[in-house]
Coordinates of C-alpha atoms and ligand atoms in Angstrom, one line a residue:
M85 CA 2.0 26.8 11.5
K86 CA 2.0 23.2 12.6
I87 CA -1.4 21.1 12.8
S88 CA -1.5 17.8 14.4
I89 CA -4.7 15.7 13.5
V90 CA -5.4 12.4 15.9
G91 CA -7.4 9.9 14.1
A92 CA -7.4 8.8 10.1
G93 CA -11.4 8.0 10.1
I94 CA -13.5 10.2 7.8
S95 CA -13.4 13.3 10.2
G96 CA -9.6 13.5 10.4
L97 CA -9.0 12.6 6.8
A98 CA -11.7 15.0 5.5
T99 CA -10.4 17.8 8.1
A100 CA -6.9 17.5 6.4
Q101 CA -8.1 17.7 3.0
A102 CA -10.0 20.5 3.9
V103 CA -7.5 22.6 5.6
L104 CA -5.0 21.9 2.6
A105 CA -7.7 23.0 0.1
R106 CA -7.4 26.3 1.7
K107 CA -3.9 26.3 2.9
P108 CA -1.9 24.0 0.7
D109 CA 1.2 24.7 2.5
A110 CA 0.1 23.8 5.9
E111 CA 2.0 21.5 7.6
I112 CA -0.1 18.7 8.7
V113 CA 0.5 15.2 10.6
I114 CA -2.0 12.9 11.4
F115 CA -1.8 10.3 14.0
E116 CA -3.7 6.8 13.6
S117 CA -3.3 4.2 16.3
E118 CA -4.3 1.2 13.7
Q119 CA -2.5 0.1 10.8
R120 CA -5.6 0.4 8.5
I121 CA -6.8 3.8 7.6
G122 CA -10.6 4.6 7.8
G123 CA -11.9 3.9 11.2
K124 CA -15.7 2.9 10.8
V125 CA -15.2 2.9 7.1
W126 CA -13.8 -0.6 6.6
T127 CA -14.5 -2.4 3.3
E128 CA -13.0 -5.7 2.6
R129 CA -13.1 -7.5 -0.8
R130 CA -13.1 -11.5 0.2
S131 CA -11.9 -14.2 -2.0
G132 CA -15.0 -15.7 -3.9
G133 CA -16.3 -12.2 -5.0
Y134 CA -18.0 -10.7 -1.8
L135 CA -17.4 -7.4 -1.1
C136 CA -18.6 -6.7 2.5
E137 CA -19.0 -3.5 4.3
G138 CA -17.8 -4.0 8.0
G139 CA -18.8 -0.4 8.9
V140 CA -20.2 2.5 7.0
N141 CA -22.6 1.3 4.2
G142 CA -23.0 4.5 2.3
F143 CA -24.2 7.8 2.5
L144 CA -27.2 9.9 1.4
N145 CA -26.3 11.9 -1.5
K146 CA -28.5 15.1 -0.4
I147 CA -25.7 16.9 1.2
P148 CA -23.5 18.5 -1.6
R149 CA -20.1 18.7 0.9
T150 CA -19.6 14.8 0.4
L151 CA -20.3 14.9 -3.4
E152 CA -17.7 17.9 -3.4
L153 CA -15.3 16.1 -1.4
C154 CA -15.6 12.8 -4.0
D155 CA -15.2 15.5 -7.1
E156 CA -12.0 17.0 -5.5
T157 CA -10.5 13.6 -4.8
G158 CA -11.6 12.5 -8.6
L159 CA -14.0 9.9 -7.0
T160 CA -17.1 8.6 -9.0
P161 CA -20.1 7.9 -6.7
L162 CA -22.3 4.6 -7.3
L163 CA -25.7 5.2 -6.7
S164 CA -28.0 2.4 -5.1
S165 CA -30.4 0.7 -7.1
I166 CA -34.2 2.0 -7.5
A167 CA -35.3 -1.2 -5.8
A168 CA -33.4 -0.3 -2.9
Q169 CA -35.8 2.3 -1.9
K170 CA -38.3 -0.6 -0.6
R171 CA -37.7 -1.1 3.2
Y172 CA -39.6 -3.2 5.4
V173 CA -40.1 -3.4 9.0
F174 CA -40.7 -7.1 10.7
S175 CA -43.5 -6.9 12.9
R176 CA -45.8 -9.4 14.1
R177 CA -44.4 -12.4 12.4
G178 CA -44.4 -10.8 8.9
L179 CA -42.5 -8.2 6.8
H180 CA -44.4 -5.1 6.1
K181 CA -43.2 -2.5 3.5
L182 CA -42.5 0.9 4.8
P183 CA -45.4 3.2 3.3
E184 CA -43.6 6.0 1.3
K185 CA -46.8 8.0 0.5
P186 CA -49.8 8.8 2.6
P187 CA -52.2 6.4 0.8
E188 CA -49.8 3.7 1.2
F189 CA -49.8 4.6 4.8
L190 CA -53.6 4.4 4.9
A191 CA -53.6 0.9 3.4
S192 CA -50.4 -0.7 5.1
R193 CA -50.9 -3.4 7.7
L194 CA -48.1 -2.1 9.9
L195 CA -50.3 -0.6 12.2
S196 CA -53.5 -1.7 13.3
V197 CA -56.5 0.6 12.2
P198 CA -56.6 2.4 15.6
G199 CA -52.7 2.7 15.3
R200 CA -53.2 4.4 12.0
L201 CA -56.0 6.6 13.1
R202 CA -53.7 8.0 16.3
V203 CA -51.1 8.9 13.8
L204 CA -53.6 11.0 12.1
Y205 CA -54.7 12.7 15.5
E206 CA -51.0 13.9 15.2
L207 CA -52.4 16.8 13.4
I208 CA -53.8 18.1 16.7
A209 CA -51.8 16.4 19.5
G210 CA -50.5 18.5 22.3
G211 CA -46.9 19.8 22.8
T212 CA -44.6 19.6 25.5
N213 CA -42.4 21.6 28.2
N214 CA -39.8 18.9 28.1
P215 CA -36.7 20.5 26.7
D216 CA -35.4 17.4 25.9
E217 CA -37.6 14.6 25.1
T218 CA -36.5 11.1 24.6
L219 CA -37.3 9.6 21.2
A220 CA -39.9 7.1 23.2
E221 CA -41.5 10.1 24.7
F222 CA -41.6 12.3 21.6
G223 CA -43.0 9.4 19.4
T224 CA -45.8 8.2 21.9
R225 CA -46.9 11.6 22.6
R226 CA -47.2 12.6 18.7
L227 CA -48.0 9.2 17.0
G228 CA -49.0 6.8 19.6
R229 CA -47.6 3.8 21.2
E230 CA -48.0 1.7 18.2
A231 CA -46.6 3.9 15.6
F232 CA -43.8 4.5 18.3
E233 CA -42.8 0.9 18.5
R234 CA -43.1 0.0 14.8
L235 CA -41.9 3.1 13.3
I236 CA -39.5 5.2 15.4
D237 CA -37.9 2.4 17.4
P238 CA -36.4 0.7 14.3
M239 CA -35.5 4.0 13.4
A240 CA -33.6 4.4 16.3
S241 CA -31.9 0.8 15.8
G242 CA -31.4 1.7 12.2
V243 CA -29.6 4.8 12.7
F244 CA -27.8 4.4 15.8
A245 CA -28.3 0.9 16.9
G246 CA -29.7 3.0 20.2
D247 CA -32.0 2.5 22.8
A248 CA -35.1 4.8 21.8
T249 CA -35.7 5.5 25.5
K250 CA -32.6 7.0 26.1
L251 CA -31.9 8.8 23.0
S252 CA -32.6 12.6 23.0
L253 CA -35.0 13.4 19.9
K254 CA -33.3 17.2 19.6
S255 CA -29.7 15.9 19.6
C256 CA -30.4 12.7 17.2
F257 CA -33.0 14.2 14.9
P258 CA -32.7 18.4 15.2
R259 CA -34.8 18.6 12.2
I260 CA -37.8 16.7 13.5
N261 CA -37.8 18.6 16.5
E262 CA -37.7 22.0 14.5
V263 CA -40.6 20.9 12.5
E264 CA -42.7 20.2 15.4
T265 CA -41.7 23.9 17.2
E266 CA -42.3 25.3 13.9
Y267 CA -45.6 24.0 12.8
G268 CA -47.1 22.6 15.8
S269 CA -47.4 19.2 13.9
L270 CA -45.3 16.7 12.1
L271 CA -47.9 16.0 9.7
R272 CA -48.9 19.7 9.1
G273 CA -44.9 20.4 8.9
L274 CA -44.4 18.0 6.2
L275 CA -47.4 18.8 3.9
T276 CA -46.8 22.5 4.1
L277 CA -43.2 22.0 3.3
Q278 CA -44.0 19.4 0.4
L279 CA -46.5 22.4 -0.9
K280 CA -44.0 24.8 -0.8
A281 CA -41.3 22.7 -2.9
R282 CA -43.8 21.8 -5.3
R283 CA -44.7 25.7 -5.8
E284 CA -41.1 26.4 -6.5
G285 CA -40.7 23.7 -8.7
R286 CA -37.9 21.9 -6.4
A287 CA -37.3 18.2 -6.4
D288 CA -36.1 18.1 -2.7
A289 CA -39.5 17.8 -1.3
P290 CA -39.2 16.3 2.2
G291 CA -40.8 13.2 2.7
P292 CA -41.2 10.9 5.9
G293 CA -37.7 9.3 5.1
P294 CA -34.2 10.7 5.6
G295 CA -34.5 11.8 1.9
G296 CA -31.7 11.5 -1.0
T297 CA -30.2 8.3 -2.4
L298 CA -28.1 5.9 -0.7
T299 CA -24.6 6.4 -2.6
S300 CA -21.4 4.4 -2.1
F301 CA -18.5 3.7 -4.7
A302 CA -17.7 0.6 -7.1
N303 CA -15.3 -0.8 -4.5
G304 CA -17.0 0.2 -1.3
M305 CA -16.9 3.0 0.8
S306 CA -13.2 2.5 1.7
E307 CA -12.4 4.0 -1.9
L308 CA -13.2 7.4 -0.1
T309 CA -10.9 7.1 2.6
D310 CA -8.1 5.2 0.8
T311 CA -8.3 7.9 -1.9
L312 CA -7.9 10.5 0.5
A313 CA -5.0 8.9 2.4
E314 CA -3.2 8.3 -0.8
Q315 CA -3.2 12.1 -1.5
L316 CA -2.4 12.9 2.1
G317 CA 0.5 10.5 1.7
S318 CA 3.3 10.5 4.3
R319 CA 1.6 13.0 6.5
I320 CA -0.5 10.2 8.0
R321 CA 1.4 8.0 10.5
P322 CA -0.4 4.6 10.8
A323 CA 0.1 2.4 13.8
T324 CA 1.0 5.5 15.7
P325 CA -1.6 5.5 18.8
V326 CA -1.4 8.8 20.7
Q327 CA -1.4 8.3 24.6
A328 CA -1.5 11.6 26.1
I329 CA -1.7 15.2 25.2
T330 CA 0.4 18.0 27.2
R331 CA 1.5 21.4 26.6
S332 CA 4.9 23.4 26.0
G333 CA 4.3 26.9 26.0
D334 CA 2.0 28.1 23.4
R335 CA 2.1 24.3 21.6
Y336 CA 0.6 21.2 22.2
V337 CA 2.6 18.1 22.8
V338 CA 1.1 14.9 21.5
Q339 CA 2.8 12.2 23.5
L340 CA 3.2 8.8 21.6
N341 CA 2.8 5.1 22.9
D342 CA 6.5 4.2 21.8
G343 CA 7.8 7.5 23.9
G344 CA 8.1 9.6 21.0
Q345 CA 6.3 13.2 21.0
E346 CA 5.6 15.9 18.7
E347 CA 4.4 19.4 18.9
S348 CA 2.2 21.5 17.0
D349 CA 0.5 25.0 17.0
L350 CA -3.3 23.7 16.5
L351 CA -4.5 20.2 17.8
I352 CA -7.3 18.5 16.2
L353 CA -8.9 15.7 18.0
A354 CA -10.8 13.2 15.4
A355 CA -10.7 10.1 17.6
P356 CA -13.8 8.6 19.6
A357 CA -15.0 10.4 22.3
H358 CA -13.6 7.8 24.6
A359 CA -10.6 7.9 23.0
Q360 CA -10.2 11.5 23.1
A361 CA -11.5 11.1 27.0
R362 CA -8.0 8.9 27.4
M363 CA -5.7 11.2 25.9
L364 CA -6.8 14.0 27.9
Q365 CA -7.4 12.6 31.4
S366 CA -4.3 14.5 33.0
F367 CA -4.8 17.6 30.7
D368 CA -8.1 18.4 31.4
P369 CA -10.0 15.8 33.8
A370 CA -13.4 17.5 33.4
L371 CA -13.1 17.5 30.0
S372 CA -12.4 14.1 30.0
E373 CA -15.0 13.3 32.2
L374 CA -17.4 14.9 29.9
L375 CA -16.2 13.1 26.9
D376 CA -16.2 9.9 28.4
G377 CA -19.8 10.0 29.3
I378 CA -20.8 9.5 25.5
P379 CA -21.7 5.8 25.6
Y380 CA -20.4 4.0 22.7
P381 CA -22.3 0.2 22.7
A382 CA -20.7 -2.9 21.0
L383 CA -22.1 -3.9 17.6
S384 CA -21.3 -6.7 15.3
V385 CA -22.1 -7.0 11.4
C386 CA -22.7 -10.1 10.5
C387 CA -22.0 -10.9 6.7
F388 CA -23.6 -13.9 5.5
G389 CA -23.3 -15.1 1.5
Y390 CA -25.7 -17.5 -0.3
Q391 CA -25.9 -19.0 -3.8
K392 CA -29.0 -17.9 -5.2
Q393 CA -29.8 -21.5 -6.4
H394 CA -30.3 -22.3 -2.8
V395 CA -32.4 -19.8 -1.4
G396 CA -34.0 -17.7 -4.6
E397 CA -34.5 -14.0 -4.3
V398 CA -34.8 -13.6 -0.6
L399 CA -36.3 -9.9 -0.8
D400 CA -37.0 -7.2 -3.4
G401 CA -35.6 -4.2 -1.7
F402 CA -33.1 -2.6 0.6
G403 CA -33.7 -4.9 3.6
F404 CA -35.8 -4.9 7.1
L405 CA -35.5 -3.5 10.5
V406 CA -36.9 -5.3 13.7
P407 CA -38.5 -3.4 16.4
S408 CA -37.0 -3.9 19.9
K409 CA -40.3 -5.4 21.2
E410 CA -39.9 -8.4 18.8
K411 CA -37.0 -9.5 20.8
R412 CA -34.9 -11.2 18.1
T413 CA -31.0 -11.0 18.0
V414 CA -30.5 -8.9 14.7
L415 CA -31.3 -5.2 14.8
G416 CA -31.8 -5.3 11.0
T417 CA -30.4 -6.5 8.1
I418 CA -29.6 -5.1 4.5
V419 CA -29.6 -6.9 1.3
D420 CA -26.4 -5.6 0.1
S421 CA -26.5 -7.5 -3.1
N422 CA -29.5 -5.5 -4.0
V423 CA -28.7 -2.2 -2.9
F424 CA -25.2 -1.7 -4.9
S425 CA -23.9 -3.9 -7.7
G426 CA -20.8 -5.9 -7.5
R427 CA -21.4 -6.8 -3.5
A428 CA -21.6 -10.6 -4.1
P429 CA -20.3 -12.9 -6.9
E430 CA -22.7 -13.7 -10.1
G431 CA -25.5 -16.0 -8.9
S432 CA -25.1 -15.2 -5.2
I433 CA -26.5 -12.6 -2.8
L434 CA -25.1 -11.1 0.3
L435 CA -27.1 -9.9 3.5
R436 CA -25.5 -7.9 6.2
S437 CA -27.4 -8.3 10.0
M438 CA -26.6 -5.8 12.8
V439 CA -26.6 -7.5 16.2
G440 CA -25.9 -5.5 19.5
G441 CA -26.2 -1.9 20.1
A442 CA -27.7 0.0 23.0
R443 CA -30.4 -2.4 24.1
T444 CA -28.3 -5.9 23.7
P445 CA -24.8 -5.1 23.6
E446 CA -24.0 -8.4 25.2
L447 CA -25.1 -10.2 22.0
A448 CA -22.6 -8.4 20.1
K449 CA -19.9 -10.2 22.0
L450 CA -21.0 -13.7 21.5
P451 CA -18.5 -16.0 20.0
D452 CA -18.6 -16.6 16.3
E453 CA -20.4 -19.7 16.4
Q454 CA -23.2 -18.6 18.7
L455 CA -23.6 -15.4 16.5
I456 CA -23.7 -17.2 13.2
S457 CA -26.6 -19.9 14.8
L458 CA -28.6 -17.0 16.1
V459 CA -28.5 -14.7 13.2
S460 CA -29.2 -17.8 11.0
D461 CA -32.4 -18.4 13.4
D462 CA -33.5 -14.9 12.6
L463 CA -33.0 -15.0 9.0
R464 CA -35.0 -18.4 8.6
D465 CA -37.8 -17.1 10.6
I466 CA -38.0 -13.4 8.9
L467 CA -36.8 -14.3 5.3
G468 CA -37.5 -18.0 5.3
L469 CA -33.9 -18.8 4.5
R470 CA -33.1 -22.5 5.2
A471 CA -29.9 -22.8 3.4
E472 CA -26.5 -22.7 5.1
P473 CA -24.6 -19.6 4.1
E474 CA -21.6 -20.5 2.0
F475 CA -19.9 -17.4 3.0
V476 CA -19.6 -15.6 6.7
R477 CA -17.7 -12.8 7.7
I478 CA -18.2 -11.1 11.1
F479 CA -16.8 -7.5 11.9
R480 CA -17.0 -6.9 15.6
H481 CA -17.2 -2.9 16.9
E482 CA -16.4 -3.1 20.5
R483 CA -17.4 0.5 20.9
A484 CA -19.6 1.7 18.0
I485 CA -21.9 4.5 17.4
P486 CA -21.9 7.4 20.0
Q487 CA -25.2 7.6 21.6
Y488 CA -26.7 11.0 21.7
I489 CA -28.6 10.3 25.2
V490 CA -31.0 13.0 27.2
G491 CA -28.2 15.8 28.2
H492 CA -26.2 15.4 24.9
A493 CA -27.0 19.0 24.2
N494 CA -26.0 20.3 27.7
R495 CA -22.7 18.0 27.7
L496 CA -21.9 19.7 24.5
E497 CA -22.3 23.1 26.1
A498 CA -20.4 22.0 29.0
I499 CA -17.5 20.8 26.4
D500 CA -17.6 23.8 24.6
D501 CA -17.0 25.9 28.1
Q502 CA -14.0 23.7 28.8
L503 CA -12.6 23.9 25.5
R504 CA -12.5 27.9 25.8
R505 CA -9.3 27.2 28.3
H506 CA -7.5 25.6 25.5
P507 CA -7.0 27.8 22.3
G508 CA -5.9 25.9 19.4
L509 CA -7.4 22.4 20.7
V510 CA -10.3 21.6 18.6
L511 CA -12.5 18.4 18.8
T512 CA -14.5 16.8 15.9
G513 CA -15.9 13.3 14.9
N514 CA -19.1 11.7 15.2
A515 CA -19.6 12.2 18.8
F516 CA -21.0 15.5 18.7
K517 CA -23.2 16.8 16.1
G518 CA -24.2 14.0 13.8
V519 CA -23.3 10.4 13.8
S520 CA -23.3 10.0 9.7
L521 CA -20.6 10.0 7.4
N522 CA -22.2 13.2 6.0
D523 CA -22.1 15.1 9.1
C524 CA -18.9 13.8 9.7
V525 CA -17.7 15.5 6.5
V526 CA -19.8 18.9 6.8
N527 CA -18.3 19.1 10.4
A528 CA -14.3 18.5 9.2
Y529 CA -15.1 21.6 6.7
K530 CA -16.6 23.6 9.6
T531 CA -13.4 23.1 11.7
A532 CA -11.2 23.8 8.8
G533 CA -13.4 26.8 8.1
A534 CA -13.1 28.0 11.7
L535 CA -9.3 27.3 11.7
I536 CA -8.6 29.2 8.6
P537 CA -11.8 31.7 8.1
D538 CA -10.7 33.9 5.5
V539 CA -11.6 31.3 2.5
I540 CA -14.6 29.7 4.0
T541 CA -17.8 30.6 2.3
D542 CA -21.4 30.4 3.6
Q543 CA -22.3 27.7 1.1
M544 CA -19.6 25.2 2.5
M545 CA -21.1 25.8 5.9
D546 CA -24.6 24.3 4.8
Ligands
FAD687 C1 -21.2 -0.4 12.0 C2 -21.3 0.7 11.8 C3 -22.3 1.1 10.3 C4 -22.4 2.4 10.1 N1 -22.9 2.6 9.1 C5 -23.2 3.8 8.4 C6 -23.8 4.3 7.2 O1 -24.1 3.3 6.6 N2 -23.8 5.4 6.7 C7 -23.3 6.7 7.8 O2 -23.5 7.8 7.5 N3 -22.6 6.4 8.7 C8 -22.5 4.9 9.4 N4 -22.0 4.9 10.6 C9 -21.2 6.0 11.3 C10 -20.2 6.2 11.3 O3 -19.3 6.1 12.5 C11 -19.5 7.5 10.6 O4 -20.3 8.1 9.7 C12 -18.1 8.3 10.7 O5 -17.6 6.9 9.8 C13 -17.3 8.1 11.7 O6 -16.0 8.5 11.4 P1 -14.9 9.3 12.5 O7 -13.8 9.7 11.7 O8 -15.5 10.4 13.1 O9 -14.7 8.4 13.6 P2 -14.0 7.0 13.6 O10 -14.4 6.1 11.7 O11 -14.2 6.1 14.5 O12 -12.4 7.2 13.3 C14 -11.7 7.6 14.4 C15 -10.4 7.2 14.3 O13 -9.4 7.4 15.4 C16 -8.7 6.4 15.8 N5 -8.0 6.7 16.9 C17 -8.7 6.1 17.9 N6 -7.8 6.2 19.3 C18 -6.5 6.7 18.8 C19 -5.5 7.2 19.3 N7 -5.1 6.9 20.8 N8 -4.4 7.6 18.5 C20 -4.8 7.9 17.5 N9 -5.6 7.2 16.6 C21 -6.8 6.8 17.5 C22 -9.3 5.3 15.4 O14 -8.5 4.2 15.1 C23 -10.2 5.6 14.0 O15 -9.3 5.5 12.8 C24 -21.5 3.3 11.0 C25 -20.9 3.1 12.2 C26 -20.7 2.0 12.5 C27 -20.1 1.4 13.6

C-alpha cells in the first residue's frame, strides 16, 4: 500500500512517523513545496549567537503524545525557566502581572474593583441559548466587559493572533465551553476540579492558565522537525509543490508543479487549508470552497536583540500581551532570553514581538523600516527600552494561523460529509481541531490510527 502525504510541517512529519511506527514497511512519500522542512516550525541560529524562532516558540508538556514523540525520536526536551511562568498584560499605560491564584486576582490592579466584583458574579451569571458564541460574547456574558477586554481579548491574540469578536468559543477553547455546560460556572467548575485533583493526590489540578510548562529544545523547535525529517530521509521530497489532485480508478494522483505525477492508495493532505483548497479545486469544488473559507491573516514575528549593558533587565518574566483596546502595534512580546537558555549571546537579551493577526493584518505587511520603527515605539512606551537593537530579524507569515471563527464546527461537519465521497483521502493539520503543535501531533497519531487501526490504543487517542 502506498501513502502520499502533502506538507512537511509537524502535521505531515508526525503523521508519517506515526504510520511507520505502526507499519514499518509502509511505502510513504511526502511532498513539500519549500526547500526548508518544518512549515511554521522555523528556527534560525544567526551569527552573533541569537537563536530566533520565526514561528512556533514551544509546546506545553502536559500532552504525553508530543513527549512520547520526542522520546521515540531520541530528543531531549528543554523546559522553560520558572521565571517564565510570570506573564503580564499591558493595560492603561502599565504592565500588570497576570494573577495565578485567587488571592493574587483579588489584589491585582489589572481590573478595577467593580471589574473584579463582576468576575465573582460569574458564579451566578446566566447561561445562553446561543450554540456558537464568539469569545467576546462569552467573555462579556460570564466575566463582564472589563475582564473580557483585559483577559480574554489578549488570550485570543496570544493563541490565535485572532479577533475575539469573531472567534468561536466552542471551537477555539472547547474545554472552557464544556466546563460551563457541566458546572454552570467557570469559577465553580475550576474550584471543583481543583478540589477533586487535590483529594486524588494528582498534581495536574487545572488552573486559570493553559497548564503545563512551555517546552522546546536546546537548538530550538526545528530540532524536532529536522530530526523527524532526517529519520524520514528520502521519503521527503522538498521543493516539490503539489498543484492538483486527480483520481485514476481507485488511486489518487498527485499532480506536481513540474508536470510530474505520483499515484497512491491513500492521500493525506497536511498543508494549510487554503493550500488544500487550491489542490482540490477541480477535484471537488464544494470541498475546496469549504476549506478556502478558513481565514489565515498575516502575522510578522519581529526579533530584536539588545546588549544588557544598554538596557538592563527589561522584564522579569515570559513577556506581555496587549489588549486590542490599547491600539498598539504589537499584539504581545516574549522575552525569549528569559524563557529558554541559549537564545541570546552572553550579556544580551532577545525580544520577540508579534504584529498583525486578524485585527490588523495590514500592519504585518509593512516594509521592514516602518515595522521596526513602530515596534520600537511600543517597546519604548511599554518596557522603557530606549536603546537601539543591535540585532533585528523579521519573519513574515503571509498566511499564519487558521482562525476558528463562528461556524467553524458546522464547516467541519460539512467537510466530513464531503470527504465521505472520497475514501482514502484524509485531511489533517492545524486548520481543523486545534492550532497548537500538541494538537497537530495528537491529530497526526489519530489519523495514522484511523488508517492502521489494529495497533492504535486508547491511550494514544488521549
Ligand atoms: C508565528 C507563529 C507562532 C506560533 N507559535 C506557536 C507556539 O508557540 N506553540 C504552538 O503550539 N503553536 C504555535 N503556532 C501554531 C503552529 O502553526 C502549529 O502548531 C503547527 O506548527 C502547524 O503545523 P502544520 O504542519 O499543521 O502546518 P504548517 O506548519 O503550516 O505546515 C504545512 C506545510 O505544507 C506545505 N505546503 C503548503 N502548500 C503545499 C503544496 N502545494 N505542496 C506541498 N506542500 C505544501 C508548507 O510549505 C508547510 O511546510 C504558531 C504559528 C505561527 C504562525
